[in-house]
Amino acid sequence: MTGISTNAIHASDEVNPVRDVIPPINVSTTYKYADNPDDLVKWSDMPEESSIIGNIFYSRITHPNSERVEKALESIVGGPSVAYSSGLGAFFAALTYFNPSIVCIGKGYHGCHSIIDIFTRLKGLKVIGLDDDLDQLNAGDLICLETPVNPDGTVFDIEYFAQKAHKKGAFLLIDSTFAPPPLQDPFKWGADMVLHSATKYLGGHSDLLAGVLVTNDDKVKNQLVTDRLALGTNIANLESYLLLRSLRTFELRITRQAENTEKLVKHLVKNRDSYPKLKKIYHSSLQTEAFVKKQLPNGYSPVFCIELDNESSAKEFPSKLRYFHHATSLGGVESLIEWRVLSDSTVSPTLLRVSVGAENADDLIADFDEALRS
Ligand SMILES: *Cc1c(COP(=O)(O)O)cnc(C)c1O
């Protein structure tokens, strides 16, 4: 089997329609039909399976770089993939596809909860928590599990929730944004579908919005692509180009970012006594349950959280750092820190979320160390 980097750089070569080594940015929304009248096939005569992918004529449906992106993604995330205009576009598509009567979801990205609220308003979708009695689920219902979870990066046992779902004929959707490959493979533990906000690690440069749903079945991909045509949530032209650019360095970045995070967290834990304001550190590397190491065999998520002794320390802390921009989001090569209450109303005002970038680990450690001592 070829490695992630080889796939990320070469998997889309087979659907490269031009001689350019780097994909051209094509901004056209419409593409000419075949020149030869004999090659024109009526939409109604198209075999269902092949009517969309590969049939490029209008960019809401598909376009050259979105097809290349999906080929590259498939080779990285390990299953038929559908690209969207954002991570939430992908989550909306997943809920539309499964159309459950009951959804089970824990804490996690607030935007996903907002989409569930819309379904509750429209069709009375019932919501239960991960700790509730999961025997309430019926065939066709859905467990949405974000692991590692936003914002603190706690890891949940995918296999446990897969068994709970499948026992009742329900499905398991994993939001794996915080631990993309090679860190975590949710299908190995029984996931039915996997979501990534490609805005984060897959994109990695804080300059594109995109999402992806990964399935383990070509038929599901066909249905998702058909739905996407109607929902109007295909990944855009420019974003596809940017994401293809990003995927070429994806493995280098994610590996480096995971290593940097583990070093930084280790340093903070080891020197805790020197940081009187530091009250708590949350990171998947500090979790001791056996499934954590099993589920994340190649490194932990590059996101962690700290809590300081009070609200004003937390509010001031980002201004003391040199290499961590005070901004929301995560996954980019530049390190970020966020006083999380600025964008999330559900967390403690002493909480800071850190997204570790690809800078030199010693520089990041020195920066954090100095800020915590001051
Ligand atoms: C950012 C994020 C999303 C939403 O993705 P967008 O690309 O911003 O729409 C969903 N889930 C998680 C875990 C995220 O971090």
CSV table of C-alpha atoms and ligand atoms in Angstrom, one decimal:
chain,number,residue,atom,x,y,z
A,1,MET,CA,0.0,0.0,0.0
A,2,THR,CA,1.3,3.4,-0.9
A,3,GLY,CA,1.8,6.0,1.9
A,4,ILE,CA,-0.4,9.0,2.7
A,5,SER,CA,2.0,11.6,1.2
A,6,THR,CA,2.4,9.6,-2.1
A,7,ASN,CA,-1.3,9.3,-2.4
A,8,ALA,CA,-1.9,13.0,-1.5
A,9,ILE,CA,0.5,14.1,-4.2
A,10,HIS,CA,-0.3,11.6,-6.9
A,11,ALA,CA,-3.8,10.0,-6.4
A,12,SER,CA,-5.5,12.7,-8.5
A,13,ASP,CA,-3.0,12.4,-11.4
A,14,GLU,CA,-5.4,9.9,-13.1
A,15,VAL,CA,-8.2,12.5,-13.3
A,16,ASN,CA,-5.9,15.4,-14.3
A,17,PRO,CA,-7.4,16.7,-17.6
A,18,VAL,CA,-4.4,19.0,-18.4
A,19,ARG,CA,-0.6,18.8,-18.7
A,20,ASP,CA,-0.1,21.3,-15.9
A,21,VAL,CA,1.9,19.8,-12.9
A,22,ILE,CA,0.0,22.1,-10.6
A,23,PRO,CA,-3.8,22.2,-11.1
A,24,PRO,CA,-4.9,25.3,-12.9
A,25,ILE,CA,-7.4,27.6,-11.1
A,26,ASN,CA,-10.4,27.2,-13.4
A,27,VAL,CA,-13.2,29.6,-12.5
A,28,SER,CA,-15.7,28.6,-15.2
A,29,THR,CA,-19.1,27.7,-13.9
A,30,THR,CA,-20.1,26.0,-17.2
A,31,TYR,CA,-18.3,23.6,-19.5
A,32,LYS,CA,-18.9,22.9,-23.2
A,33,TYR,CA,-20.7,19.7,-24.1
A,34,ALA,CA,-19.1,17.2,-26.5
A,35,ASP,CA,-18.3,18.5,-29.9
A,36,ASN,CA,-19.5,15.4,-31.7
A,37,PRO,CA,-23.3,15.1,-31.7
A,38,ASP,CA,-22.9,11.3,-31.4
A,39,ASP,CA,-21.4,11.8,-28.0
A,40,LEU,CA,-24.4,13.7,-26.5
A,41,VAL,CA,-26.4,11.6,-24.1
A,42,LYS,CA,-29.8,12.8,-22.7
A,43,TRP,CA,-29.8,13.2,-18.9
A,44,SER,CA,-32.8,10.9,-18.8
A,45,ASP,CA,-30.8,8.2,-20.6
A,46,MET,CA,-27.7,8.5,-18.4
A,47,PRO,CA,-27.0,5.3,-16.3
A,48,GLU,CA,-27.7,6.5,-12.7
A,49,GLU,CA,-24.4,5.5,-11.3
A,50,SER,CA,-22.3,7.5,-13.7
A,51,SER,CA,-24.5,10.4,-14.4
A,52,ILE,CA,-22.8,12.9,-12.1
A,53,ILE,CA,-19.1,12.2,-11.3
A,54,GLY,CA,-17.1,12.6,-14.5
A,55,ASN,CA,-19.8,14.4,-16.4
A,56,ILE,CA,-18.6,17.9,-16.1
A,57,PHE,CA,-20.9,20.6,-17.4
A,58,TYR,CA,-22.0,22.9,-14.5
A,59,SER,CA,-19.9,23.5,-11.4
A,60,ARG,CA,-22.6,23.2,-8.8
A,61,ILE,CA,-22.7,19.6,-9.9
A,62,THR,CA,-19.0,18.9,-10.3
A,63,HIS,CA,-16.0,20.5,-11.8
A,64,PRO,CA,-12.4,19.4,-12.7
A,65,ASN,CA,-10.7,20.4,-9.4
A,66,SER,CA,-13.5,19.1,-7.2
A,67,GLU,CA,-13.2,15.8,-8.8
A,68,ARG,CA,-9.4,15.9,-8.3
A,69,VAL,CA,-9.9,16.9,-4.7
A,70,GLU,CA,-12.3,14.0,-4.1
A,71,LYS,CA,-9.8,11.5,-5.6
A,72,ALA,CA,-7.0,12.9,-3.5
A,73,LEU,CA,-9.2,12.8,-0.3
A,74,GLU,CA,-10.3,9.3,-1.0
A,75,SER,CA,-6.7,8.1,-1.1
A,76,ILE,CA,-6.0,9.8,2.3
A,77,VAL,CA,-9.2,9.2,4.3
A,78,GLY,CA,-9.7,5.6,3.0
A,79,GLY,CA,-13.2,5.6,1.4
A,80,PRO,CA,-15.5,7.2,-1.3
A,81,SER,CA,-15.5,10.9,-0.4
A,82,VAL,CA,-17.8,13.8,-1.2
A,83,ALA,CA,-16.5,17.4,-0.9
A,84,TYR,CA,-18.6,20.3,0.4
A,85,SER,CA,-18.4,24.0,0.7
A,86,SER,CA,-17.8,23.8,4.4
A,87,GLY,CA,-17.7,21.3,7.3
A,88,LEU,CA,-21.2,22.4,8.3
A,89,GLY,CA,-22.3,21.9,4.7
A,90,ALA,CA,-21.1,18.3,5.1
A,91,PHE,CA,-22.8,17.9,8.5
A,92,PHE,CA,-26.1,19.2,7.0
A,93,ALA,CA,-25.7,16.7,4.1
A,94,ALA,CA,-25.1,13.8,6.5
A,95,LEU,CA,-28.2,14.6,8.6
A,96,THR,CA,-30.3,15.0,5.4
A,97,TYR,CA,-29.0,11.6,4.2
A,98,PHE,CA,-29.6,9.7,7.4
A,99,ASN,CA,-32.8,11.6,8.2
A,100,PRO,CA,-33.1,10.1,11.8
A,101,SER,CA,-36.0,10.5,14.1
A,102,ILE,CA,-33.7,10.5,17.1
A,103,VAL,CA,-30.1,11.8,17.1
A,104,CYS,CA,-27.7,11.1,19.9
A,105,ILE,CA,-25.0,13.8,20.3
A,106,GLY,CA,-22.6,14.9,23.1
A,107,LYS,CA,-21.0,18.3,23.4
A,108,GLY,CA,-18.8,19.3,20.5
A,109,TYR,CA,-18.8,21.8,17.7
A,110,HIS,CA,-21.6,24.3,18.4
A,111,GLY,CA,-22.5,24.7,14.7
A,112,CYS,CA,-23.4,21.0,14.4
A,113,HIS,CA,-25.9,21.6,17.3
A,114,SER,CA,-27.3,24.6,15.5
A,115,ILE,CA,-28.0,22.4,12.4
A,116,ILE,CA,-29.7,19.8,14.6
A,117,ASP,CA,-31.9,22.7,16.1
A,118,ILE,CA,-33.0,23.4,12.5
A,119,PHE,CA,-34.1,19.8,12.0
A,120,THR,CA,-35.9,19.9,15.4
A,121,ARG,CA,-37.8,23.0,14.3
A,122,LEU,CA,-38.6,21.6,10.9
A,123,LYS,CA,-39.5,18.0,11.7
A,124,GLY,CA,-39.4,17.5,15.5
A,125,LEU,CA,-36.0,15.7,15.5
A,126,LYS,CA,-35.5,14.4,19.0
A,127,VAL,CA,-32.1,14.9,20.6
A,128,ILE,CA,-30.6,12.7,23.4
A,129,GLY,CA,-27.1,12.8,25.0
A,130,LEU,CA,-24.3,10.3,24.9
A,131,ASP,CA,-24.9,9.4,28.5
A,132,ASP,CA,-28.6,8.8,28.0
A,133,ASP,CA,-30.1,5.3,27.6
A,134,LEU,CA,-29.1,4.4,24.0
A,135,ASP,CA,-31.6,1.6,23.8
A,136,GLN,CA,-34.1,4.5,23.0
A,137,LEU,CA,-32.5,4.5,19.5
A,138,ASN,CA,-34.4,2.8,16.7
A,139,ALA,CA,-33.5,1.5,13.3
A,140,GLY,CA,-32.3,4.4,11.1
A,141,ASP,CA,-31.5,6.7,14.0
A,142,LEU,CA,-28.1,8.3,14.3
A,143,ILE,CA,-25.3,8.8,16.9
A,144,CYS,CA,-23.1,11.8,16.1
A,145,LEU,CA,-19.8,11.4,17.9
A,146,GLU,CA,-17.1,14.0,17.7
A,147,THR,CA,-13.8,12.6,18.8
A,148,PRO,CA,-11.5,14.0,19.9
A,149,VAL,CA,-14.1,16.6,21.0
A,150,ASN,CA,-14.1,20.3,20.7
A,151,PRO,CA,-12.7,22.3,22.6
A,152,ASP,CA,-10.8,20.1,25.1
A,153,GLY,CA,-9.8,17.2,22.9
A,154,THR,CA,-11.2,14.4,25.1
A,155,VAL,CA,-11.3,11.1,23.2
A,156,PHE,CA,-14.5,8.9,23.2
A,157,ASP,CA,-14.5,5.1,22.5
A,158,ILE,CA,-15.7,4.8,18.8
A,159,GLU,CA,-16.1,1.0,19.1
A,160,TYR,CA,-18.4,1.3,22.1
A,161,PHE,CA,-20.8,3.7,20.3
A,162,ALA,CA,-20.6,1.7,17.1
A,163,GLN,CA,-21.9,-1.4,19.0
A,164,LYS,CA,-24.6,0.7,20.8
A,165,ALA,CA,-25.8,2.1,17.4
A,166,HIS,CA,-25.6,-1.2,15.4
A,167,LYS,CA,-27.4,-3.2,18.1
A,168,LYS,CA,-30.5,-1.1,17.4
A,169,GLY,CA,-30.0,-0.8,13.6
A,170,ALA,CA,-28.9,2.9,14.0
A,171,PHE,CA,-25.8,4.5,12.4
A,172,LEU,CA,-22.7,6.1,13.7
A,173,LEU,CA,-21.3,9.3,12.2
A,174,ILE,CA,-17.8,10.3,13.5
A,175,ASP,CA,-16.6,13.9,13.3
A,176,SER,CA,-12.9,13.2,13.0
A,177,THR,CA,-11.8,16.8,12.4
A,178,PHE,CA,-9.5,17.0,15.4
A,179,ALA,CA,-7.7,13.8,14.4
A,180,PRO,CA,-7.5,13.2,10.7
A,181,PRO,CA,-5.4,10.4,9.2
A,182,PRO,CA,-2.9,9.0,10.0
A,183,LEU,CA,-3.9,9.8,13.6
A,184,GLN,CA,-7.3,8.1,13.6
A,185,ASP,CA,-9.3,5.7,11.4
A,186,PRO,CA,-12.9,5.7,12.6
A,187,PHE,CA,-13.9,3.0,10.1
A,188,LYS,CA,-11.6,0.5,11.8
A,189,TRP,CA,-13.7,0.9,14.9
A,190,GLY,CA,-17.1,0.6,13.2
A,191,ALA,CA,-18.1,4.1,12.0
A,192,ASP,CA,-20.6,4.2,9.2
A,193,MET,CA,-19.6,7.7,7.9
A,194,VAL,CA,-16.8,10.1,8.8
A,195,LEU,CA,-16.9,13.9,8.6
A,196,HIS,CA,-13.9,16.3,8.4
A,197,SER,CA,-14.0,20.0,8.4
A,198,ALA,CA,-11.4,20.4,5.7
A,199,THR,CA,-11.1,24.0,6.7
A,200,LYS,CA,-8.9,22.7,9.6
A,201,TYR,CA,-6.0,20.2,9.1
A,202,LEU,CA,-6.7,19.0,5.5
A,203,GLY,CA,-6.7,22.7,4.4
A,204,GLY,CA,-4.0,23.6,7.0
A,205,HIS,CA,-3.4,27.2,5.8
A,206,SER,CA,-6.4,29.1,7.3
A,207,ASP,CA,-7.3,30.2,3.8
A,208,LEU,CA,-10.2,27.9,2.6
A,209,LEU,CA,-13.5,26.6,3.8
A,210,ALA,CA,-14.4,23.1,2.9
A,211,GLY,CA,-15.8,19.9,4.3
A,212,VAL,CA,-15.8,16.2,3.4
A,213,LEU,CA,-18.0,13.2,4.1
A,214,VAL,CA,-16.3,9.8,3.8
A,215,THR,CA,-18.4,6.7,3.3
A,216,ASN,CA,-17.5,3.0,2.9
A,217,ASP,CA,-19.9,2.4,0.0
A,218,ASP,CA,-20.0,3.8,-3.5
A,219,LYS,CA,-23.8,3.8,-3.5
A,220,VAL,CA,-23.9,6.1,-0.5
A,221,LYS,CA,-21.4,8.4,-2.3
A,222,ASN,CA,-23.8,8.5,-5.3
A,223,GLN,CA,-26.7,9.4,-3.1
A,224,LEU,CA,-24.7,12.1,-1.4
A,225,VAL,CA,-23.6,13.6,-4.7
A,226,THR,CA,-27.2,13.6,-6.0
A,227,ASP,CA,-28.4,15.3,-2.8
A,228,ARG,CA,-25.5,17.8,-3.0
A,229,LEU,CA,-26.6,18.8,-6.5
A,230,ALA,CA,-29.9,19.9,-5.0
A,231,LEU,CA,-28.6,21.4,-1.8
A,232,GLY,CA,-26.1,23.5,-3.7
A,233,THR,CA,-23.2,22.8,-1.3
A,234,ASN,CA,-20.5,21.6,-3.7
A,235,ILE,CA,-16.9,22.8,-2.9
A,236,ALA,CA,-16.1,25.9,-4.9
A,237,ASN,CA,-13.6,26.1,-7.7
A,238,LEU,CA,-11.0,28.2,-6.0
A,239,GLU,CA,-11.3,26.3,-2.7
A,240,SER,CA,-10.7,23.1,-4.6
A,241,TYR,CA,-7.5,24.4,-6.0
A,242,LEU,CA,-6.4,25.6,-2.6
A,243,LEU,CA,-7.3,22.3,-1.0
A,244,LEU,CA,-5.3,20.3,-3.6
A,245,ARG,CA,-2.4,22.6,-2.9
A,246,SER,CA,-2.8,21.9,0.8
A,247,LEU,CA,-3.2,18.1,0.5
A,248,ARG,CA,0.3,17.8,-1.0
A,249,THR,CA,1.9,18.7,2.4
A,250,PHE,CA,-0.9,17.3,4.6
A,251,GLU,CA,1.0,14.4,6.1
A,252,LEU,CA,4.1,16.6,6.8
A,253,ARG,CA,2.0,19.2,8.6
A,254,ILE,CA,-0.3,16.9,10.7
A,255,THR,CA,2.7,14.8,11.8
A,256,ARG,CA,4.7,17.9,12.8
A,257,GLN,CA,1.7,19.5,14.5
A,258,ALA,CA,0.9,16.4,16.5
A,259,GLU,CA,4.6,16.1,17.6
A,260,ASN,CA,4.8,19.7,18.6
A,261,THR,CA,1.7,19.5,20.7
A,262,GLU,CA,2.9,16.4,22.6
A,263,LYS,CA,6.2,18.1,23.4
A,264,LEU,CA,4.5,21.3,24.5
A,265,VAL,CA,1.9,19.5,26.7
A,266,LYS,CA,4.7,17.3,28.2
A,267,HIS,CA,6.7,20.4,29.1
A,268,LEU,CA,3.7,22.1,30.7
A,269,VAL,CA,2.9,19.0,32.8
A,270,LYS,CA,6.5,18.5,33.8
A,271,ASN,CA,6.9,22.1,34.9
A,272,ARG,CA,3.5,22.6,36.4
A,273,ASP,CA,4.8,23.8,39.7
A,274,SER,CA,6.4,26.8,38.1
A,275,TYR,CA,3.1,28.0,36.7
A,276,PRO,CA,0.9,29.1,39.7
A,277,LYS,CA,-1.9,30.4,37.4
A,278,LEU,CA,-2.2,27.2,35.5
A,279,LYS,CA,-5.1,25.2,37.0
A,280,LYS,CA,-5.8,22.5,34.4
A,281,ILE,CA,-4.5,21.0,31.2
A,282,TYR,CA,-6.7,18.9,28.9
A,283,HIS,CA,-5.2,16.8,26.1
A,284,SER,CA,-5.8,13.4,24.6
A,285,SER,CA,-2.2,12.4,25.5
A,286,LEU,CA,-3.1,12.8,29.2
A,287,GLN,CA,-6.1,10.5,29.0
A,288,THR,CA,-5.3,7.0,30.5
A,289,GLU,CA,-8.1,4.7,29.2
A,290,ALA,CA,-6.8,1.9,27.1
A,291,PHE,CA,-8.9,2.7,24.0
A,292,VAL,CA,-7.3,6.1,23.7
A,293,LYS,CA,-3.8,4.8,22.6
A,294,LYS,CA,-5.5,2.1,20.5
A,295,GLN,CA,-7.7,4.7,18.7
A,296,LEU,CA,-4.8,7.2,18.2
A,297,PRO,CA,-1.8,5.0,17.6
A,298,ASN,CA,0.2,7.5,15.5
A,299,GLY,CA,-0.1,10.6,17.7
A,300,TYR,CA,-2.6,12.8,19.5
A,301,SER,CA,-4.7,15.7,18.3
A,302,PRO,CA,-2.8,19.0,17.8
A,303,VAL,CA,-5.5,20.8,19.9
A,304,PHE,CA,-5.4,21.1,23.7
A,305,CYS,CA,-6.9,23.4,26.4
A,306,ILE,CA,-5.8,25.0,29.6
A,307,GLU,CA,-7.7,26.6,32.4
A,308,LEU,CA,-6.1,29.5,34.3
A,309,ASP,CA,-6.9,30.5,37.9
A,310,ASN,CA,-9.5,33.2,36.9
A,311,GLU,CA,-11.2,35.0,34.1
A,312,SER,CA,-8.9,38.0,33.8
A,313,SER,CA,-5.8,35.8,33.7
A,314,ALA,CA,-7.4,33.9,30.8
A,315,LYS,CA,-8.5,37.1,29.0
A,316,GLU,CA,-5.0,38.5,29.2
A,317,PHE,CA,-3.0,35.4,28.5
A,318,PRO,CA,-3.1,35.5,24.6
A,319,SER,CA,-1.6,39.0,24.6
A,320,LYS,CA,1.5,37.6,26.4
A,321,LEU,CA,2.3,35.2,23.6
A,322,ARG,CA,4.4,35.9,20.6
A,323,TYR,CA,3.9,32.9,18.3
A,324,PHE,CA,0.2,32.1,19.0
A,325,HIS,CA,-2.2,34.4,17.3
A,326,HIS,CA,-5.3,35.2,19.3
A,327,ALA,CA,-7.9,33.9,16.9
A,328,THR,CA,-10.5,31.2,16.6
A,329,SER,CA,-10.3,28.1,14.4
A,330,LEU,CA,-7.6,25.4,14.3
A,331,GLY,CA,-5.5,23.3,12.0
A,332,GLY,CA,-3.4,25.9,10.3
A,333,VAL,CA,0.4,25.8,10.2
A,334,GLU,CA,0.4,29.0,12.4
A,335,SER,CA,-0.3,28.4,16.1
A,336,LEU,CA,-3.5,29.9,17.5
A,337,ILE,CA,-4.9,30.4,21.0
A,338,GLU,CA,-8.4,31.5,21.8
A,339,TRP,CA,-10.1,32.7,24.9
A,340,ARG,CA,-12.9,30.4,24.1
A,341,VAL,CA,-15.8,32.4,25.5
A,342,LEU,CA,-15.4,34.8,22.6
A,343,SER,CA,-17.0,32.3,20.3
A,344,ASP,CA,-18.6,29.7,22.4
A,345,SER,CA,-21.2,30.4,25.1
A,346,THR,CA,-21.1,26.9,26.7
A,347,VAL,CA,-17.5,27.0,28.2
A,348,SER,CA,-15.9,28.3,31.3
A,349,PRO,CA,-14.4,31.9,31.1
A,350,THR,CA,-11.1,30.5,32.4
A,351,LEU,CA,-10.7,28.2,29.3
A,352,LEU,CA,-8.2,28.8,26.5
A,353,ARG,CA,-8.1,26.6,23.5
A,354,VAL,CA,-4.7,26.1,21.7
A,355,SER,CA,-4.2,24.9,18.2
A,356,VAL,CA,-0.5,24.1,17.7
A,357,GLY,CA,1.0,24.9,14.4
A,358,ALA,CA,4.1,23.7,12.5
A,359,GLU,CA,6.6,26.1,14.0
A,360,ASN,CA,9.8,24.9,15.8
A,361,ALA,CA,8.6,23.1,19.0
A,362,ASP,CA,11.4,24.7,21.2
A,363,ASP,CA,10.3,28.2,20.2
A,364,LEU,CA,6.6,27.4,21.0
A,365,ILE,CA,7.6,25.9,24.4
A,366,ALA,CA,9.8,28.9,25.3
A,367,ASP,CA,7.0,31.3,24.3
A,368,PHE,CA,4.4,29.5,26.4
A,369,ASP,CA,6.8,29.0,29.3
A,370,GLU,CA,7.6,32.7,29.5
A,371,ALA,CA,4.0,33.8,29.3
A,372,LEU,CA,2.9,31.4,32.0
A,373,ARG,CA,5.7,32.5,34.3
A,374,SER,CA,5.0,36.2,33.9
B,1,LIG,C1,-14.8,23.7,12.4
B,1,LIG,C2,-15.5,22.5,12.7
B,1,LIG,C3,-16.7,22.1,12.1
B,1,LIG,C4,-17.3,23.0,11.0
B,1,LIG,O1,-16.5,23.2,9.9
B,1,LIG,P1,-16.6,24.5,9.0
B,1,LIG,O2,-15.6,24.1,7.9
B,1,LIG,O3,-16.2,25.7,9.8
B,1,LIG,O4,-18.0,24.6,8.5
B,1,LIG,C5,-17.3,20.9,12.4
B,1,LIG,N1,-16.8,20.1,13.3
B,1,LIG,C6,-15.6,20.4,14.0
B,1,LIG,C7,-15.1,19.5,15.0
B,1,LIG,C8,-15.0,21.6,13.7
B,1,LIG,O5,-13.8,21.9,14.4
